[in-house]
CSV table of C-alpha atoms and ligand atoms in Angstrom, one decimal:
chain,number,residue,atom,x,y,z
A,465,UNK,CA,-32.2,-29.8,30.6
A,466,UNK,CA,-28.9,-30.4,28.9
A,467,UNK,CA,-30.6,-29.4,25.6
A,468,UNK,CA,-31.8,-26.2,27.2
A,469,UNK,CA,-28.3,-25.4,28.5
A,470,UNK,CA,-26.8,-26.0,25.0
A,471,UNK,CA,-29.4,-23.7,23.5
A,472,UNK,CA,-28.6,-20.9,25.9
A,473,UNK,CA,-24.8,-21.5,25.3
A,474,UNK,CA,-25.4,-20.8,21.7
A,475,UNK,CA,-27.4,-17.7,22.4
A,476,UNK,CA,-24.7,-16.4,24.7
A,477,UNK,CA,-22.0,-16.9,22.1
A,478,UNK,CA,-24.0,-14.9,19.6
A,479,UNK,CA,-24.8,-12.0,21.9
A,480,UNK,CA,-24.5,-8.5,20.5
A,481,UNK,CA,-25.3,-5.1,22.0
A,482,UNK,CA,-24.9,-1.7,20.3
A,483,UNK,CA,-25.3,0.4,23.4
A,484,UNK,CA,-25.3,0.2,27.2
A,485,UNK,CA,-29.1,-0.1,27.4
A,486,UNK,CA,-29.1,-3.2,25.2
A,487,UNK,CA,-26.3,-4.7,27.2
A,488,UNK,CA,-28.2,-4.2,30.5
A,489,UNK,CA,-31.3,-5.9,29.0
A,490,UNK,CA,-29.1,-8.9,28.1
A,491,UNK,CA,-27.6,-9.0,31.6
A,492,UNK,CA,-31.1,-9.1,33.1
A,493,UNK,CA,-32.2,-11.7,30.6
A,494,UNK,CA,-29.4,-14.1,31.4
A,495,UNK,CA,-27.7,-13.2,34.7
A,496,UNK,CA,-30.2,-11.5,37.0
A,497,UNK,CA,-32.1,-13.2,39.7
A,498,UNK,CA,-35.0,-13.8,37.5
A,499,UNK,CA,-32.8,-14.5,34.5
A,500,UNK,CA,-32.7,-17.7,32.4
A,501,UNK,CA,-29.6,-19.1,34.1
A,502,UNK,CA,-31.0,-18.7,37.6
A,503,UNK,CA,-34.2,-20.4,36.4
A,504,UNK,CA,-32.2,-23.4,35.4
A,505,UNK,CA,-30.3,-23.3,38.7
A,506,UNK,CA,-33.7,-23.6,40.4
A,507,UNK,CA,-34.6,-26.6,38.3
A,508,UNK,CA,-31.3,-28.3,39.2
A,509,UNK,CA,-33.0,-29.8,42.2
A,510,UNK,CA,-35.1,-32.0,40.0
A,511,UNK,CA,-32.2,-33.4,38.0
A,512,UNK,CA,-31.7,-37.2,38.7
A,513,UNK,CA,-28.7,-37.8,40.9
A,514,UNK,CA,-26.7,-39.7,38.3
A,515,UNK,CA,-26.9,-36.7,36.0
A,516,UNK,CA,-26.2,-34.0,38.5
A,517,UNK,CA,-22.5,-34.0,38.0
A,518,UNK,CA,-22.6,-33.4,34.2
A,519,UNK,CA,-25.5,-31.0,34.3
A,520,UNK,CA,-23.8,-29.0,37.1
A,521,UNK,CA,-20.7,-28.7,35.1
A,522,UNK,CA,-22.5,-27.6,32.1
A,523,UNK,CA,-24.6,-25.1,34.1
A,524,UNK,CA,-21.4,-23.5,35.6
A,525,UNK,CA,-19.9,-23.4,32.1
A,526,UNK,CA,-23.0,-21.5,30.9
A,527,UNK,CA,-22.9,-19.1,33.7
A,528,UNK,CA,-19.2,-18.3,33.3
A,529,UNK,CA,-19.5,-17.9,29.6
A,530,UNK,CA,-22.5,-15.5,30.0
A,531,UNK,CA,-20.6,-13.4,32.5
A,532,UNK,CA,-17.5,-13.3,30.3
A,533,UNK,CA,-19.4,-12.3,27.3
A,534,UNK,CA,-21.3,-9.5,29.1
A,535,UNK,CA,-18.0,-8.3,30.5
A,536,UNK,CA,-16.4,-8.2,27.1
A,537,UNK,CA,-19.3,-6.2,25.6
A,538,UNK,CA,-19.2,-3.8,28.6
A,539,UNK,CA,-15.5,-3.2,28.1
A,540,UNK,CA,-16.1,-2.3,24.4
A,541,UNK,CA,-18.5,0.5,25.4
A,542,UNK,CA,-16.2,1.7,28.2
A,543,UNK,CA,-13.3,2.0,25.7
A,544,UNK,CA,-15.3,4.0,23.3
A,545,UNK,CA,-14.0,7.6,23.4
A,546,UNK,CA,-16.9,9.8,24.5
A,547,UNK,CA,-14.6,12.6,25.5
A,548,UNK,CA,-13.7,15.7,23.4
A,549,UNK,CA,-10.1,14.4,22.9
A,550,UNK,CA,-9.3,14.7,19.2
A,551,UNK,CA,-12.0,17.2,18.5
A,552,UNK,CA,-10.8,20.6,17.4
A,553,UNK,CA,-13.2,22.9,19.1
A,554,UNK,CA,-11.7,25.9,17.4
A,555,UNK,CA,-12.7,24.8,13.9
A,556,UNK,CA,-15.2,26.8,12.1
A,557,UNK,CA,-18.7,25.3,12.3
A,558,UNK,CA,-19.3,26.4,8.7
A,559,UNK,CA,-18.3,24.3,5.7
A,560,UNK,CA,-14.8,25.1,4.5
A,561,UNK,CA,-14.8,26.7,1.1
A,562,UNK,CA,-12.8,24.6,-1.3
A,563,UNK,CA,-10.6,26.3,-3.8
A,564,UNK,CA,-10.7,25.6,-7.5
A,565,UNK,CA,-8.1,24.4,-9.9
A,566,UNK,CA,-6.5,27.1,-12.0
A,567,UNK,CA,-7.8,27.1,-15.6
A,568,UNK,CA,-4.3,26.7,-17.0
A,569,UNK,CA,-3.7,23.7,-14.8
A,570,UNK,CA,-7.0,22.2,-15.9
A,571,UNK,CA,-6.0,22.6,-19.6
A,572,UNK,CA,-2.4,21.5,-19.0
A,573,UNK,CA,-3.7,18.3,-17.3
A,574,UNK,CA,-6.0,17.7,-20.3
A,575,UNK,CA,-3.1,18.0,-22.7
A,576,UNK,CA,-1.0,15.7,-20.6
A,577,UNK,CA,-3.8,13.1,-20.4
A,578,UNK,CA,-4.2,12.9,-24.1
A,579,UNK,CA,-0.5,12.4,-24.7
A,580,UNK,CA,-0.2,10.0,-21.8
A,581,UNK,CA,-2.7,7.8,-23.5
A,582,UNK,CA,-0.4,7.7,-26.5
A,583,UNK,CA,2.5,6.5,-24.3
A,584,UNK,CA,4.2,9.8,-23.6
A,585,UNK,CA,5.7,10.4,-20.2
A,586,UNK,CA,6.3,13.7,-18.4
A,587,UNK,CA,9.8,15.3,-18.4
A,588,UNK,CA,10.7,18.5,-16.6
A,589,UNK,CA,13.6,20.9,-16.7
A,590,UNK,CA,14.8,24.0,-15.0
A,591,UNK,CA,13.2,27.4,-15.7
A,592,UNK,CA,16.6,29.1,-15.1
A,593,UNK,CA,18.6,27.6,-18.0
A,594,UNK,CA,21.9,28.0,-19.8
A,595,UNK,CA,22.3,29.2,-23.4
A,596,UNK,CA,23.3,25.8,-24.5
A,597,UNK,CA,20.0,24.0,-23.7
A,598,UNK,CA,17.7,26.9,-24.7
A,599,UNK,CA,19.5,27.8,-28.0
A,600,UNK,CA,22.7,26.2,-29.1
A,601,UNK,CA,21.8,22.6,-28.6
A,602,UNK,CA,18.6,23.3,-30.5
A,603,UNK,CA,20.5,24.5,-33.6
A,604,UNK,CA,20.3,28.3,-33.0
A,605,UNK,CA,23.7,29.5,-34.4
A,606,UNK,CA,25.5,32.1,-32.3
A,607,UNK,CA,24.6,34.9,-34.6
A,608,UNK,CA,21.4,33.4,-36.0
A,609,UNK,CA,18.6,35.9,-36.3
A,610,UNK,CA,16.3,33.2,-34.9
A,611,UNK,CA,17.6,34.2,-31.4
A,612,UNK,CA,15.8,37.4,-31.9
A,613,UNK,CA,12.5,35.5,-32.4
A,614,UNK,CA,12.4,35.1,-28.7
A,615,UNK,CA,13.1,38.1,-26.4
A,616,UNK,CA,15.2,36.6,-23.8
A,617,UNK,CA,15.7,37.6,-20.1
A,618,UNK,CA,19.4,37.3,-19.4
A,619,UNK,CA,20.8,37.1,-15.9
A,620,UNK,CA,23.0,40.1,-16.2
A,621,UNK,CA,25.9,38.9,-14.0
A,622,UNK,CA,26.1,35.7,-16.0
A,623,UNK,CA,25.3,36.3,-19.7
A,624,UNK,CA,25.2,32.5,-20.3
A,625,UNK,CA,22.3,32.1,-17.9
A,626,UNK,CA,18.8,32.9,-19.1
A,627,UNK,CA,15.2,32.3,-18.2
A,628,UNK,CA,14.1,29.7,-20.6
A,629,UNK,CA,12.1,31.1,-23.5
A,630,UNK,CA,10.5,27.8,-24.4
A,631,UNK,CA,10.1,24.3,-23.1
A,632,UNK,CA,12.0,23.0,-26.1
A,633,UNK,CA,15.0,23.2,-23.8
A,634,UNK,CA,13.7,20.1,-22.0
A,635,UNK,CA,14.1,18.2,-25.3
A,636,UNK,CA,17.8,18.7,-25.1
A,637,UNK,CA,18.0,17.9,-21.4
A,638,UNK,CA,16.4,14.6,-22.0
A,639,UNK,CA,18.2,13.7,-25.2
A,640,UNK,CA,21.7,14.3,-23.7
A,641,UNK,CA,21.0,11.6,-21.1
A,642,UNK,CA,18.6,9.2,-22.9
A,643,UNK,CA,19.0,7.1,-26.0
A,644,UNK,CA,15.8,6.5,-28.1
A,645,UNK,CA,13.1,5.5,-28.1
A,646,UNK,CA,12.2,8.8,-26.4
A,647,UNK,CA,8.5,9.8,-26.0
A,648,UNK,CA,8.1,12.7,-23.6
A,649,UNK,CA,5.8,15.6,-22.9
A,650,UNK,CA,7.3,18.6,-21.1
A,651,UNK,CA,4.9,21.1,-19.5
A,652,UNK,CA,6.2,24.2,-17.9
A,653,UNK,CA,6.5,28.0,-17.5
A,654,UNK,CA,8.5,30.1,-19.9
A,655,UNK,CA,9.6,33.7,-19.9
A,656,UNK,CA,10.0,36.4,-22.6
A,657,UNK,CA,10.9,40.0,-22.3
A,658,UNK,CA,7.5,41.4,-23.5
A,659,UNK,CA,5.6,44.4,-22.5
A,660,UNK,CA,2.6,43.1,-20.5
A,661,UNK,CA,-0.8,43.7,-22.2
A,662,UNK,CA,-4.1,41.9,-22.7
A,663,UNK,CA,-2.4,39.8,-25.4
A,664,UNK,CA,1.2,39.3,-24.2
A,665,UNK,CA,2.8,38.5,-20.9
A,666,UNK,CA,6.4,38.2,-19.7
A,667,UNK,CA,5.7,34.6,-18.6
A,668,UNK,CA,3.4,32.0,-19.9
A,669,UNK,CA,3.1,28.2,-20.2
A,670,UNK,CA,3.9,25.7,-22.8
A,671,UNK,CA,3.7,22.0,-23.4
A,672,UNK,CA,6.4,20.4,-25.6
A,673,UNK,CA,6.2,16.9,-27.0
A,674,UNK,CA,9.1,14.9,-28.5
A,675,UNK,CA,9.2,11.5,-30.1
A,676,UNK,CA,12.4,9.9,-31.3
A,677,UNK,CA,12.8,6.4,-32.6
A,678,UNK,CA,13.7,4.5,-35.7
A,679,UNK,CA,11.6,5.3,-38.8
A,680,UNK,CA,9.5,8.1,-37.4
A,681,UNK,CA,8.0,10.1,-40.2
A,682,UNK,CA,6.0,13.2,-40.8
A,683,UNK,CA,2.9,11.0,-41.2
A,684,UNK,CA,3.3,9.9,-37.5
A,685,UNK,CA,3.4,13.5,-36.5
A,686,UNK,CA,0.3,14.4,-38.6
A,687,UNK,CA,-1.7,11.6,-37.1
A,688,UNK,CA,-0.8,12.5,-33.5
A,689,UNK,CA,-1.8,16.2,-34.3
A,690,UNK,CA,-5.1,15.2,-35.7
A,691,UNK,CA,-5.9,12.9,-32.7
A,692,UNK,CA,-4.8,15.6,-30.3
A,693,UNK,CA,-7.0,18.3,-32.0
A,694,UNK,CA,-10.1,16.0,-32.0
A,695,UNK,CA,-9.6,15.0,-28.3
A,696,UNK,CA,-9.0,18.5,-27.2
A,697,UNK,CA,-11.6,20.4,-29.3
A,698,UNK,CA,-14.1,17.8,-30.3
A,699,UNK,CA,-14.5,15.1,-32.9
A,700,UNK,CA,-15.5,17.5,-35.7
A,701,UNK,CA,-12.3,19.5,-35.5
A,702,UNK,CA,-10.2,19.7,-38.7
A,703,UNK,CA,-6.5,20.6,-38.8
A,704,UNK,CA,-4.4,22.2,-41.4
A,705,UNK,CA,-0.6,22.5,-41.5
A,706,UNK,CA,1.2,25.5,-42.9
A,707,UNK,CA,5.0,25.5,-43.7
A,708,UNK,CA,7.0,27.4,-41.1
A,709,UNK,CA,10.4,27.8,-39.7
A,710,UNK,CA,12.0,26.8,-36.4
A,711,UNK,CA,15.7,26.3,-36.0
A,712,UNK,CA,15.2,22.9,-34.3
A,713,UNK,CA,12.9,21.3,-36.8
A,714,UNK,CA,13.1,20.6,-40.6
A,715,UNK,CA,10.7,20.6,-42.2
A,716,UNK,CA,8.7,22.8,-39.8
A,717,UNK,CA,5.0,23.6,-39.7
A,718,UNK,CA,2.4,25.5,-37.8
A,719,UNK,CA,-0.9,23.8,-37.1
A,720,UNK,CA,-4.3,25.5,-37.3
A,721,UNK,CA,-7.6,24.0,-36.2
A,722,UNK,CA,-11.0,24.8,-37.6
A,723,UNK,CA,-12.2,27.7,-35.4
A,724,UNK,CA,-14.0,26.0,-32.5
A,725,UNK,CA,-16.1,29.1,-31.9
A,726,UNK,CA,-17.8,29.4,-35.3
A,727,UNK,CA,-17.1,25.9,-36.4
A,728,UNK,CA,-15.1,27.2,-39.3
A,729,UNK,CA,-17.7,29.5,-40.8
A,730,UNK,CA,-15.7,32.6,-40.0
A,731,UNK,CA,-16.1,35.0,-37.0
A,732,UNK,CA,-14.3,37.9,-35.4
A,733,UNK,CA,-12.3,35.4,-33.2
A,734,UNK,CA,-10.7,33.7,-36.3
A,735,UNK,CA,-10.6,37.0,-38.2
A,736,UNK,CA,-13.2,35.5,-40.5
A,737,UNK,CA,-10.7,32.9,-41.8
A,738,UNK,CA,-12.4,29.9,-40.1
A,739,UNK,CA,-9.0,28.8,-38.8
A,740,UNK,CA,-7.0,29.5,-35.6
A,741,UNK,CA,-3.3,28.7,-35.1
A,742,UNK,CA,-2.5,26.5,-32.1
A,743,UNK,CA,1.0,25.1,-32.3
A,744,UNK,CA,4.4,24.7,-33.9
A,745,UNK,CA,5.8,21.4,-34.9
A,746,UNK,CA,8.2,19.6,-37.3
A,747,UNK,CA,10.7,16.8,-37.8
A,748,UNK,CA,13.6,17.1,-35.3
A,749,UNK,CA,16.6,18.6,-37.3
A,750,UNK,CA,19.4,16.1,-37.6
A,751,UNK,CA,21.8,18.8,-36.2
A,752,UNK,CA,19.8,18.8,-33.0
A,753,UNK,CA,20.0,15.0,-32.7
A,754,UNK,CA,23.8,15.2,-33.3
A,755,UNK,CA,24.3,18.0,-30.9
A,756,UNK,CA,22.6,16.0,-28.2
A,757,UNK,CA,24.4,12.7,-28.8
A,758,UNK,CA,21.9,10.8,-30.9
A,759,UNK,CA,22.8,9.1,-34.1
A,760,UNK,CA,20.8,10.9,-36.8
A,761,UNK,CA,21.5,8.2,-39.3
A,762,UNK,CA,19.6,5.6,-37.2
A,763,UNK,CA,17.0,7.8,-35.5
A,764,UNK,CA,14.5,10.4,-36.5
A,765,UNK,CA,11.8,12.1,-34.6
A,766,UNK,CA,9.1,14.8,-34.4
A,767,UNK,CA,8.6,17.6,-31.9
A,768,UNK,CA,5.7,20.0,-31.2
A,769,UNK,CA,5.1,22.8,-28.9
A,770,UNK,CA,2.0,24.7,-27.8
A,771,UNK,CA,1.1,27.6,-25.5
A,772,UNK,CA,-1.3,26.5,-22.8
A,773,UNK,CA,-2.8,30.1,-22.5
A,774,UNK,CA,-3.6,29.9,-26.2
A,775,UNK,CA,-5.4,26.6,-25.9
A,776,UNK,CA,-7.2,27.8,-22.8
A,777,UNK,CA,-8.3,30.9,-24.6
A,778,UNK,CA,-9.7,28.9,-27.4
A,779,UNK,CA,-11.6,26.6,-25.0
A,780,UNK,CA,-12.9,29.3,-22.6
A,781,UNK,CA,-12.5,32.6,-24.5
A,782,UNK,CA,-10.6,34.4,-21.9
A,783,UNK,CA,-10.1,37.8,-23.5
A,784,UNK,CA,-7.3,39.2,-21.3
A,785,UNK,CA,-4.1,37.1,-20.7
A,786,UNK,CA,-3.5,39.0,-17.5
A,787,UNK,CA,-6.5,37.4,-15.8
A,788,UNK,CA,-4.5,34.2,-15.6
A,789,UNK,CA,-2.0,35.6,-13.1
A,790,UNK,CA,-4.1,38.0,-11.1
A,791,UNK,CA,-5.6,35.4,-8.8
A,792,UNK,CA,-9.0,37.1,-8.8
A,793,UNK,CA,-11.1,34.4,-7.2
A,794,UNK,CA,-14.2,35.6,-9.1
A,795,UNK,CA,-12.5,34.6,-12.3
A,796,UNK,CA,-11.0,31.4,-10.9
A,797,UNK,CA,-14.4,30.3,-9.6
A,798,UNK,CA,-15.8,30.3,-13.1
A,799,UNK,CA,-13.8,27.1,-13.7
A,800,UNK,CA,-15.2,25.3,-10.7
A,801,UNK,CA,-17.1,22.9,-12.9
A,802,UNK,CA,-14.5,22.4,-15.5
A,803,UNK,CA,-12.7,19.4,-14.0
B,808,LIG,N1,9.5,26.4,-29.1
B,808,LIG,C1,8.6,27.0,-30.0
B,808,LIG,C2,8.1,28.3,-29.5
B,808,LIG,O1,8.4,28.6,-28.3
B,808,LIG,C3,7.4,26.1,-30.2
B,808,LIG,C4,7.8,24.9,-31.0
B,808,LIG,C5,7.7,24.9,-32.3
B,808,LIG,C6,8.2,23.7,-30.3
B,808,LIG,C7,8.0,23.8,-33.1
B,808,LIG,C8,8.5,22.6,-31.1
B,808,LIG,C9,8.4,22.6,-32.5
B,808,LIG,O2,8.9,21.5,-30.5
B,808,LIG,O3,8.7,21.5,-33.2
B,808,LIG,O4,7.6,29.1,-30.2
């Protein structure tokens, strides 16, 4: 009989029920009049007198444990919240339509990802800037014609305050408070006083990259450019560098990639040249390092800057720049699968 009690004790310990019906079945099996424990109680009469004390104690223990266990399981069901509390009955029964990421954000994130893998970290600066960070600290002389390269919005009441015309201003913001090594990427919105048309807008987006350390050379720049182009536009992409001019870099270059639409054979998009321009770059001019508190005899660096709209157009052939800021959901939806 002791063995039987032990066996039932084990069973009771392992009892599980996932709903009230199952629990009731267990109660009947163990604790009802015709249940297993009552059966044992009935047999108790036949237990030899010298064993009655021990068997009795064990039987009581079994009965208590079974009752406790059933109570615990019952409590669990009772505590389950079957009410409507926490349910928002005003919510639509239809699936909520998810928005899509903006194409410029998708492309910006891709650019950031590529540079992040090379150890660049993100830096940001203000869109409303002062003349120093946008121009003077970047080697634009006061009367330098290069200032005309960028049609600037001035805040009239304060002629020194401008809407930044390029994200190169963030270079100077970072350099003035950081000693090399510096390896940053600066995404952001920029403004230029342009008439809005399908090919120009008064605001657009750029990503700037800056790397300053000891012994940085043009070769480092070229290698990063090639890697970027292949990652962004595919492994077959070729690059070519053309000499150019920017006040803040010397030497300066513009980078073309083999036209990713015709593969370099020539098409209307690349004006039958097989090449399309995508960014400006160069070695940071020592004057810029000096103006921003970095020793140009010890350190050198490269910088590059690209327009996100331009890259996006190349990837997705968006013909009209204005589409990017019109928030037409039919247009935005087209990029649903792009990320
Ligand atoms: N700031 C230039 C522009 O807005 C782009 C640029 C060119 C950035 C060359 C650079 C660079 O960092 O080295 O047109």
